[in-house]
Tab-separated table of C-alpha atoms in Angstrom:
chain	number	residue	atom	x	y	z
A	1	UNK	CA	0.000	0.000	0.000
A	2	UNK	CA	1.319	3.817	-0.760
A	3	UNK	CA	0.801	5.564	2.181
A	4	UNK	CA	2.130	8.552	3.387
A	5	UNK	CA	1.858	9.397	7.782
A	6	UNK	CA	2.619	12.505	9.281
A	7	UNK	CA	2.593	11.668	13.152
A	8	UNK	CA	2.727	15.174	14.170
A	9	UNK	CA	-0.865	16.639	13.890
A	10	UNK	CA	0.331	19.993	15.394
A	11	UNK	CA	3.505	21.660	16.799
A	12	UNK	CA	3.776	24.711	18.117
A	13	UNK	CA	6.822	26.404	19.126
A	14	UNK	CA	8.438	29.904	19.452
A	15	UNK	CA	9.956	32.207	17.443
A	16	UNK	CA	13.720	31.441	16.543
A	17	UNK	CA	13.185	27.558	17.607
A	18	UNK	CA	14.137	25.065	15.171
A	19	UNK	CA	11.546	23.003	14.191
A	20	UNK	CA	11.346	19.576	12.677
A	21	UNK	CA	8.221	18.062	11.097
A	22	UNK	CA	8.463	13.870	10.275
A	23	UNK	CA	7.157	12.732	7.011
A	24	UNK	CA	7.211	8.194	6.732
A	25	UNK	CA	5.920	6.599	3.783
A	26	UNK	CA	5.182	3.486	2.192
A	27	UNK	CA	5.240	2.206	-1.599
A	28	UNK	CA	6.462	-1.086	-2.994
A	29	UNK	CA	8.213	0.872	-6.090
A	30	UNK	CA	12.041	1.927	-6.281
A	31	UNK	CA	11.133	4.862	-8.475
A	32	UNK	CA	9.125	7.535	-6.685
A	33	UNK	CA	8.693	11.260	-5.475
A	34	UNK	CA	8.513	12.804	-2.347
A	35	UNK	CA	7.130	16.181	-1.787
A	36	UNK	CA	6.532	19.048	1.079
A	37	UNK	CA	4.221	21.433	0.351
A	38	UNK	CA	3.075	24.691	2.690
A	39	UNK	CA	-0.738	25.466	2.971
A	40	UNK	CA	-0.994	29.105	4.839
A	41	UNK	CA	-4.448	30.340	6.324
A	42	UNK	CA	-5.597	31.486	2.696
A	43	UNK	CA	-5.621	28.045	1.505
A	44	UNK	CA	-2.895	28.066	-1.598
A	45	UNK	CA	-0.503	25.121	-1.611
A	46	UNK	CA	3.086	26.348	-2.142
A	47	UNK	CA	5.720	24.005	-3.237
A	48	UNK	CA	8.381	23.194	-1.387
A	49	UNK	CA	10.436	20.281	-2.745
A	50	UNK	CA	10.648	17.648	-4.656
A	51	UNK	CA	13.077	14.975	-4.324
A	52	UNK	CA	13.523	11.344	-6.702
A	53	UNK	CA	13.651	8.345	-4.862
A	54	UNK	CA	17.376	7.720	-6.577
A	55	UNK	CA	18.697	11.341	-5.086
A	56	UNK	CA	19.608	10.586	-0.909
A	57	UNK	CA	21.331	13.709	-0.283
A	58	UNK	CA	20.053	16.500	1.896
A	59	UNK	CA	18.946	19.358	0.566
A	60	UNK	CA	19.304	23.175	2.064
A	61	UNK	CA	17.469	26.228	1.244
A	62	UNK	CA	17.712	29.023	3.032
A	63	UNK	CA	16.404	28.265	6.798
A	64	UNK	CA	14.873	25.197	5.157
A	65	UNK	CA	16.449	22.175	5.224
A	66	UNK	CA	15.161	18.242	4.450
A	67	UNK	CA	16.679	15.043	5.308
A	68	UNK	CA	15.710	11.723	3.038
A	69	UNK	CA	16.428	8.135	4.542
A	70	UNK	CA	15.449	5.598	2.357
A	71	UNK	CA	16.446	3.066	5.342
A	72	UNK	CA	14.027	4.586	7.106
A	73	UNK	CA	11.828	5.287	4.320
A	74	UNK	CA	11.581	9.207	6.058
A	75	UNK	CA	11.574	12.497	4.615
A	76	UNK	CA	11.586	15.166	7.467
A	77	UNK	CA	11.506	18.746	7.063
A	78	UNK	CA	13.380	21.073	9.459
A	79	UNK	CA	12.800	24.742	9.927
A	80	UNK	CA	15.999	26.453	11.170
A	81	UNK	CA	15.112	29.716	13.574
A	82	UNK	CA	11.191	29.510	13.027
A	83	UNK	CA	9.334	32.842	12.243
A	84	UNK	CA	5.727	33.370	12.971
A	85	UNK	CA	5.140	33.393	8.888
A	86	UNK	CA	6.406	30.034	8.638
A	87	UNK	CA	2.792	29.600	10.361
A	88	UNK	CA	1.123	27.204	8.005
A	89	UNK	CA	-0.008	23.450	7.680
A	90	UNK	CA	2.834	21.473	5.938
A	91	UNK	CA	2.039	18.568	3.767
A	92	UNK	CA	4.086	15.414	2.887
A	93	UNK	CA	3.299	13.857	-0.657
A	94	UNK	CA	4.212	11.400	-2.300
A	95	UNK	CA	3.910	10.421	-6.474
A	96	UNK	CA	5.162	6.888	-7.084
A	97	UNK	CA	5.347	5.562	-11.391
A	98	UNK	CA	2.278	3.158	-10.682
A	99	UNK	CA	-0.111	5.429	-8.986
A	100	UNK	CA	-1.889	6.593	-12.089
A	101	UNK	CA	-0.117	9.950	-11.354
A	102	UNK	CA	-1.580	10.796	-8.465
A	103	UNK	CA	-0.120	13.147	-5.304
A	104	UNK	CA	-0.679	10.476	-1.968
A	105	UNK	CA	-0.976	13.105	0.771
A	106	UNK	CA	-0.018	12.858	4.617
A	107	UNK	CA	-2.644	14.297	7.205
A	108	UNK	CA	-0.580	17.463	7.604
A	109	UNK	CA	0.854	18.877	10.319
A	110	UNK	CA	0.031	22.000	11.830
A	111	UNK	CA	2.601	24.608	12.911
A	112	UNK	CA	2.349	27.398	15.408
A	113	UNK	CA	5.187	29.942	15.586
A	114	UNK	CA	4.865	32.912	18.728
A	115	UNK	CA	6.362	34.990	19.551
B	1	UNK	CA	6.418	29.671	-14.451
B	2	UNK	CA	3.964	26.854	-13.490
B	3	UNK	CA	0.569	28.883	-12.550
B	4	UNK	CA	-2.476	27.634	-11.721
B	5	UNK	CA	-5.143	29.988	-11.887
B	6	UNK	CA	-8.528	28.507	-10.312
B	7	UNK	CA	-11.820	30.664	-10.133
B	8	UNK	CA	-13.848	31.856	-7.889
B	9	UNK	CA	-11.818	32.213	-4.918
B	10	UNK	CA	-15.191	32.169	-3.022
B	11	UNK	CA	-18.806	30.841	-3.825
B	12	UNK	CA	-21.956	30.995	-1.895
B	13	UNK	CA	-25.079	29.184	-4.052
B	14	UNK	CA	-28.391	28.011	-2.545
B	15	UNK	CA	-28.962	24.324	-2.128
B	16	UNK	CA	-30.391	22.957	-5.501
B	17	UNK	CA	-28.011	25.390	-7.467
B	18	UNK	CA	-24.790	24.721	-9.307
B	19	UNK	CA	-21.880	25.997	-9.454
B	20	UNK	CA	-18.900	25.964	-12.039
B	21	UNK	CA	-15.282	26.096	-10.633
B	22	UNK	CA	-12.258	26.572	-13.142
B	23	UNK	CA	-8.838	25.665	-13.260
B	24	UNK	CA	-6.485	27.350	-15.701
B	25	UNK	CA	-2.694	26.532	-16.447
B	26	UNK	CA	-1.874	29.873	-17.454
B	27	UNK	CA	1.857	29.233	-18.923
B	28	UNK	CA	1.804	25.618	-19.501
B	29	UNK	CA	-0.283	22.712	-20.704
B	30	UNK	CA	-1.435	20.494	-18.368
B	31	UNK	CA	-2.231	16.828	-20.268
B	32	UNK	CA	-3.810	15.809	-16.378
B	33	UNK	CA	-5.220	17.894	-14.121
B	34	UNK	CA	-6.877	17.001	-10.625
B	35	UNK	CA	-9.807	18.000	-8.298
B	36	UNK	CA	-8.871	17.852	-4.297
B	37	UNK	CA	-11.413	18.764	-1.657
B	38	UNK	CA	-10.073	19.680	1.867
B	39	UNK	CA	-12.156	19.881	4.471
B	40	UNK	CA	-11.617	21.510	7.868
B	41	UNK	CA	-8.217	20.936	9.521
B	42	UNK	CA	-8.171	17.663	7.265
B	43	UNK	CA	-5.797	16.825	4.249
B	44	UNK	CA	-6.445	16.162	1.015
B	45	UNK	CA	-8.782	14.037	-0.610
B	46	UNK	CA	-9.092	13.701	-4.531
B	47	UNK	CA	-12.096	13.602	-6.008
B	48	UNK	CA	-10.776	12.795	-9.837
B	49	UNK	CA	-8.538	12.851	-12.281
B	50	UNK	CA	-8.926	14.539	-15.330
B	51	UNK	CA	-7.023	13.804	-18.690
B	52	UNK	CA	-7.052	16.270	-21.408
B	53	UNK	CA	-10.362	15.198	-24.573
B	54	UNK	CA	-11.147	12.011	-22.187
B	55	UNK	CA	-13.364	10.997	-19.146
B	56	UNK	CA	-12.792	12.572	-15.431
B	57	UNK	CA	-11.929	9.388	-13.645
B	58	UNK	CA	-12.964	9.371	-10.253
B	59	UNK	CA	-12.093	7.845	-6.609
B	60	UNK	CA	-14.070	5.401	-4.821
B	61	UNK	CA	-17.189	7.625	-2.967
B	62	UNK	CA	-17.081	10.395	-5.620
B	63	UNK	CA	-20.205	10.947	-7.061
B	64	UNK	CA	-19.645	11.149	-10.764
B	65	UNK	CA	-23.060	12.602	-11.118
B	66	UNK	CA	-22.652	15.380	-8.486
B	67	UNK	CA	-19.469	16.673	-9.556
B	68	UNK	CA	-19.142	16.977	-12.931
B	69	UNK	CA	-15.798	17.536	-14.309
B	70	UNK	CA	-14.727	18.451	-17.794
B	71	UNK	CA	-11.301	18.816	-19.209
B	72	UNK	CA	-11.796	20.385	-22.849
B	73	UNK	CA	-8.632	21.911	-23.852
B	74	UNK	CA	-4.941	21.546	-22.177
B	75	UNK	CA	-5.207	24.417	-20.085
B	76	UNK	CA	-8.882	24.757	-18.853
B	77	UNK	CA	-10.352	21.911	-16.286
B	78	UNK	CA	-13.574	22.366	-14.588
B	79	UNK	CA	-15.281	21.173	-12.089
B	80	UNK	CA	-19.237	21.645	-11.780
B	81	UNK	CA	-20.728	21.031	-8.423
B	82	UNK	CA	-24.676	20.142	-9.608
B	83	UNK	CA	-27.545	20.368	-7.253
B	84	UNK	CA	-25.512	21.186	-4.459
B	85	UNK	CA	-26.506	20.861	-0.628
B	86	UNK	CA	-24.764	22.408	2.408
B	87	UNK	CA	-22.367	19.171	2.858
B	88	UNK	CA	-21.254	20.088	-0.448
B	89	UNK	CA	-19.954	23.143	1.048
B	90	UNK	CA	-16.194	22.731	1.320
B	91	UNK	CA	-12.565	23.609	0.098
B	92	UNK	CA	-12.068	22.633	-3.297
B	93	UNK	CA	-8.306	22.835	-4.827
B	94	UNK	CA	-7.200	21.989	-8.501
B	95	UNK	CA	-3.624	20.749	-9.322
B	96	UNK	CA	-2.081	20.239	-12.737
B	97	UNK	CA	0.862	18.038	-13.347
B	98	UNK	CA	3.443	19.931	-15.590
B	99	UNK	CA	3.582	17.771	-19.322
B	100	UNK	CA	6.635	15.191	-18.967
B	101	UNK	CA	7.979	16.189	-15.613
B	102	UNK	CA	7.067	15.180	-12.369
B	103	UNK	CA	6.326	18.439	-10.637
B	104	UNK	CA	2.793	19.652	-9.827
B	105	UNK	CA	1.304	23.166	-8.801
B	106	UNK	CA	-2.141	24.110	-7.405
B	107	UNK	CA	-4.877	26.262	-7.824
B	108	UNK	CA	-5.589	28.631	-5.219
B	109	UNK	CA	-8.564	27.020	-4.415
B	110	UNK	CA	-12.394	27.891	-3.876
B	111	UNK	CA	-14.238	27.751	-0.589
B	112	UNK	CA	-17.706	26.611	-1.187
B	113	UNK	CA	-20.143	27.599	1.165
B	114	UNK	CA	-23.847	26.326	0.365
B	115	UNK	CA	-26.888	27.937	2.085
């Protein structure tokens, strides 16, 4: 089964905190797609990353960071010094070859930044 | 590059009405396009898949009847919400998958309201 959990339902922490938000998943292929996207109170998903399931390393941006572990089939998502706009629900996603091209979401995870 | 433009941003119809939602690639063509519906604190859930000049096909518990989707041209998707009732009355988000690549974007979605 592709499935895609997000254990944390919500987090909230304050301002300047690093912050790190767990993404597991589950798929029987070898070629697949991980994704975080960022949902803010108006609704709009933004895009985050993508990253192929052949690609392992770590990727920075900015205070961004993500971590993939195909041994642990994880792909967190780390927010270095949090700012209250980083306030959003983040969303885990996953696009495997032989799911009719379909996004497999996680429940999301909602994150509180005060200040 | 990569917009999604999705129409209205907010709807309020009268049960028994419908209502027309539409989901424009505005600088690429989009051979697939999907229909999400998100409601409250919740993730996800798609509705249907649409492929460019062919049938919407849809999940397991989507009424094909209800919402009607259409898919006409490689930038314009629609989704038609027919005889709607206040548990229609939801988030509704498009997404179109970029042609030959695996990255996706999204609509800014519609908030449905029925009274």
């Amino acid at each position: 089964a592709q499935k895609v959990t997000q254990a944390q339902t919500e987090i909230s922490v304050v301002e300047k905190e690093d912050v790190t938000l767990d993404c597991v998943y589950e798929t029987r292929d070898t070629t697949y797609y991980l994704f975080w996207y960022k949902q803010p109170p108006s609704g709009e998903l933004v895009f985050l990353i993508r990253r192929n399931s052949f690609d392992e390393q770590n990727e920075i941006s900015g205070r961004y960071s993500w971590n993939f572990q195909k041994s642990t089939s994880s792909f967190n998502f780390t927010i270095t010094a949090s700012q209250v706009v980083d306030s959003a629900v983040y969303f885990c996603a996953l696009f495997f070859t032989g799911g009719g091209n379909k996004l497999t979401f996680g429940t999301g995870t909602q994150l509180k930044v005060e200040l | 590059g990569a917009v999604v433009s999705q129409h209205p941003s907010r709807v309020i119809c009268k049960s028994g009405t419908s209502v027309k939602i539409e989901c424009r690639s505005l600088d690429f063509q989009a051979t697939t396009m999907f229909w999400y519906r998100q409601f409250p604190k919740k993730s996800l859930m798609l509705m249907a898949t649409s492929n460019e000049g062919s049938k919407a096909t849809y999940e397991q518990g989507v009424e094909k009847d209800k919402f009607l989707i259409n898919h006409a041209s490689l930038t314009l998707s629609t989704l038609t919400v027919t005889s709607a009732h206040p548990e229609d009355s939801s988030f509704y988000i498009c997404s179109a998958r970029f042609r030959n690549n695996y990255g996706y974007t999204f609509g800014s979605g519609t908030r449905l309201t029925v009274v």
